[in-house]
């Protein structure tokens, strides 16, 4: 399975996926390319250090559809079959989602459907929840909305800030993302409506 990873920033989830693939934790897979929509993304260097091709496809004032068409082209040129969004901070167009139907997954730093969108950890702190976490899910045309693959809960303390909560959740994100990808690559699941049902009841938590 040829994987493409989309990033916009730091790239710690991307690095975790690349390392898992390179160490054989996701059998039969290869990371073909890392694509950032931002030239400044720190993750680009991290990908190159790990021997993975890393390119920038900048938006440059084009529409979402035009920008996505460029990214789809780069992915298809390299034979990519499966896409991981790893801190990619742009909503995908309908055309992108359809080009890789049920072959795009994302990680989000909250227990969806709570706190979709930007600054999920800050939203959680401000709402006053006692538990948050992270979610790995398939990507559909709506923001942070597709069928859920795994979730991991994280308890908040009264002292937590958006920064400390982000760090607590991130500790689990890498493991959750790799495990979710491994399970999806294994193929022992069915998507039934909104439910991703694994043959062994795997849920990640
Ligand atoms: C991660 O916390 C990820 O869950 C979040 O951005 C961060 C990226 O960090 N993604 C979203 O909020 C997507 N809606 P990373 O670049 O170090 O992987």
Coordinates of C-alpha atoms and ligand atoms in Angstrom, one line a residue:
X1 CA 0.0 0.0 0.0
X2 CA 1.5 3.3 -1.1
X3 CA 0.7 6.0 1.4
X4 CA 0.8 9.8 1.0
X5 CA 0.9 12.0 4.0
X6 CA -0.4 15.6 4.1
X7 CA 0.9 18.0 6.6
X8 CA 0.7 21.7 7.4
X9 CA 3.1 22.1 10.3
X10 CA 5.2 20.3 12.9
X11 CA 4.8 16.8 11.5
X12 CA 5.1 14.7 14.7
X13 CA 2.2 12.4 13.6
X14 CA 3.7 12.1 10.1
X15 CA 7.1 11.2 11.7
X16 CA 5.4 8.5 13.8
X17 CA 3.7 7.0 10.7
X18 CA 6.9 7.1 8.7
X19 CA 8.9 5.4 11.5
X20 CA 6.2 2.8 11.9
X21 CA 6.2 2.0 8.2
X22 CA 10.0 1.9 8.0
X23 CA 10.3 -0.4 11.0
X24 CA 7.8 -2.9 9.4
X25 CA 4.9 -2.2 11.9
X26 CA 2.6 -1.7 8.9
X27 CA 3.4 -4.6 6.7
X28 CA 3.3 -4.2 2.9
X29 CA 3.2 -0.4 3.1
X30 CA 5.5 2.4 1.9
X31 CA 5.3 6.2 2.4
X32 CA 5.6 7.5 -1.1
X33 CA 5.5 11.2 -0.4
X34 CA 4.8 13.9 2.2
X35 CA 3.0 16.9 0.9
X36 CA 2.7 20.2 2.8
X37 CA 0.5 23.2 1.8
X38 CA 2.9 25.4 3.7
X39 CA 6.5 26.1 2.8
X40 CA 7.3 26.8 6.4
X41 CA 6.1 23.4 7.7
X42 CA 8.8 21.9 10.0
X43 CA 7.6 18.4 9.0
X44 CA 9.1 18.8 5.6
X45 CA 12.7 18.5 7.0
X46 CA 11.7 15.7 9.3
X47 CA 10.3 13.7 6.3
X48 CA 13.6 14.3 4.3
X49 CA 15.7 13.3 7.3
X50 CA 13.8 10.0 7.3
X51 CA 14.5 9.5 3.6
X52 CA 11.0 10.3 2.4
X53 CA 10.3 12.7 -0.5
X54 CA 8.7 15.9 0.8
X55 CA 7.2 18.5 -1.4
X56 CA 5.2 21.8 -1.1
X57 CA 2.0 22.3 -3.0
X58 CA 1.2 25.8 -2.0
X59 CA -2.3 27.3 -2.4
X60 CA -1.0 30.5 -4.0
X61 CA -4.5 32.1 -4.1
X62 CA -6.0 29.3 -6.1
X63 CA -9.4 27.8 -5.2
X64 CA -9.7 24.8 -3.0
X65 CA -10.6 22.7 -6.0
X66 CA -7.6 23.8 -8.1
X67 CA -5.2 23.3 -5.2
X68 CA -6.6 19.9 -4.4
X69 CA -6.4 18.9 -8.1
X70 CA -2.6 19.7 -7.9
X71 CA -2.2 17.6 -4.8
X72 CA -4.3 14.7 -6.3
X73 CA -2.0 14.9 -9.3
X74 CA 1.2 14.6 -7.2
X75 CA -0.3 11.7 -5.3
X76 CA -1.5 9.8 -8.3
X77 CA 1.8 10.3 -10.2
X78 CA 3.5 8.4 -7.4
X79 CA 0.9 5.6 -7.3
X80 CA -0.5 6.7 -3.9
X81 CA -3.5 4.6 -2.9
X82 CA -4.0 5.8 0.7
X83 CA -3.8 9.2 2.3
X84 CA -3.1 10.2 5.9
X85 CA -3.9 13.7 7.0
X86 CA -1.5 14.5 9.8
X87 CA -2.1 18.1 11.1
X88 CA -3.2 19.1 7.6
X89 CA -5.2 22.2 8.3
X90 CA -7.3 22.5 5.2
X91 CA -10.7 21.0 4.5
X92 CA -10.6 18.7 1.4
X93 CA -12.8 19.3 -1.6
X94 CA -15.5 16.9 -2.6
X95 CA -13.3 16.0 -5.6
X96 CA -10.4 15.0 -3.3
X97 CA -12.6 12.9 -1.1
X98 CA -14.1 11.1 -4.1
X99 CA -10.7 10.5 -5.7
X100 CA -9.7 8.5 -2.6
X101 CA -13.1 7.2 -1.5
X102 CA -12.7 5.7 2.0
X103 CA -9.0 5.8 1.6
X104 CA -8.3 9.0 3.6
X105 CA -7.9 9.1 7.3
X106 CA -7.3 11.9 9.8
X107 CA -6.4 12.4 13.4
X108 CA -8.1 15.1 15.5
X109 CA -7.2 16.1 19.1
X110 CA -10.7 15.7 20.7
X111 CA -13.3 13.0 21.2
X112 CA -15.4 13.7 18.1
X113 CA -18.1 14.8 17.6
X114 CA -17.1 17.2 20.4
X115 CA -14.9 20.1 19.4
X116 CA -14.3 19.8 15.6
X117 CA -12.3 22.4 13.8
X118 CA -9.4 24.6 15.0
X119 CA -8.0 24.7 18.5
X120 CA -9.9 21.6 19.7
X121 CA -7.9 21.5 23.0
X122 CA -8.7 25.1 23.8
X123 CA -12.3 24.5 23.0
X124 CA -12.3 21.5 25.5
X125 CA -10.7 23.6 28.2
X126 CA -13.1 26.5 27.7
X127 CA -16.1 24.2 27.7
X128 CA -14.9 22.7 31.0
X129 CA -15.0 19.0 30.0
X130 CA -13.3 16.5 32.4
X131 CA -12.3 14.1 29.6
X132 CA -11.1 14.7 26.1
X133 CA -8.8 12.7 23.9
X134 CA -8.1 12.0 20.2
X135 CA -10.0 10.4 17.3
X136 CA -8.8 8.7 14.2
X137 CA -11.5 8.8 11.5
X138 CA -12.2 8.4 7.8
X139 CA -12.4 11.7 6.0
X140 CA -15.6 12.7 4.3
X141 CA -16.7 16.1 2.8
X142 CA -17.6 17.6 6.2
X143 CA -15.1 18.9 8.8
X144 CA -13.8 16.3 11.2
X145 CA -16.9 14.2 10.5
X146 CA -16.2 10.9 8.8
X147 CA -16.7 7.4 10.4
X148 CA -14.6 6.9 13.5
X149 CA -11.9 4.3 13.5
X150 CA -10.4 4.7 17.1
X151 CA -10.7 7.0 20.0
X152 CA -8.5 7.4 23.1
X153 CA -9.7 9.3 26.2
X154 CA -7.4 11.6 28.3
X155 CA -8.5 12.9 31.7
X156 CA -8.1 16.7 32.3
X157 CA -7.0 18.1 35.6
X158 CA -8.1 21.5 37.0
X159 CA -4.6 22.9 36.2
X160 CA -4.6 22.0 32.6
X161 CA -4.2 24.7 29.9
X162 CA -4.7 24.3 26.2
X163 CA -0.9 23.8 25.9
X164 CA -0.7 21.1 28.7
X165 CA -3.8 19.3 27.3
X166 CA -2.3 19.4 23.8
X167 CA 0.9 17.7 25.1
X168 CA -1.1 15.1 27.0
X169 CA -3.2 14.2 24.0
X170 CA -0.3 14.2 21.6
X171 CA 1.4 11.5 23.7
X172 CA -1.4 9.2 22.7
X173 CA -1.9 10.5 19.1
X174 CA 1.1 8.9 17.6
X175 CA 0.3 5.5 19.0
X176 CA -3.3 5.7 18.1
X177 CA -2.6 6.9 14.6
X178 CA -0.1 4.1 13.9
X179 CA -2.4 1.5 15.3
X180 CA -5.4 2.7 13.4
X181 CA -3.4 2.7 10.2
X182 CA -2.1 -0.8 10.9
X183 CA -5.6 -2.1 11.4
X184 CA -7.0 -0.4 8.3
X185 CA -4.1 -1.7 6.2
X186 CA -4.9 -5.2 7.5
X187 CA -8.3 -4.8 6.0
X188 CA -10.3 -6.7 8.6
X189 CA -13.1 -4.2 8.9
X190 CA -16.4 -3.1 7.4
X191 CA -17.9 0.3 7.2
X192 CA -21.6 0.0 8.2
X193 CA -23.3 3.4 7.9
X194 CA -21.2 5.5 10.2
X195 CA -19.7 2.6 12.1
X196 CA -16.3 1.1 11.4
X197 CA -16.6 -2.5 12.6
X198 CA -13.4 -4.6 13.1
X199 CA -13.7 -8.3 13.1
X200 CA -12.1 -8.4 16.7
X201 CA -14.0 -5.5 18.2
X202 CA -10.9 -3.2 18.2
X203 CA -11.7 0.3 19.3
X204 CA -8.3 1.7 20.3
X205 CA -9.1 2.8 23.8
Ligands
LIG1 C1 -2.2 17.3 16.1 O1 -2.5 17.5 17.4 C2 -3.4 16.9 15.3 O2 -4.3 16.1 16.0 C3 -4.0 18.2 15.0 O3 -2.9 19.1 14.7 C4 -1.8 18.6 15.4 C5 -0.7 18.4 14.4 O4 0.5 18.0 15.0 N1 -4.9 18.1 13.9 C6 -6.0 18.9 13.8 O5 -6.4 19.7 14.7 C7 -6.9 18.6 12.6 N2 -8.2 19.1 12.7 P1 1.7 17.3 14.2 O6 2.0 18.2 13.0 O7 2.9 17.4 15.2 O8 1.3 16.0 13.9

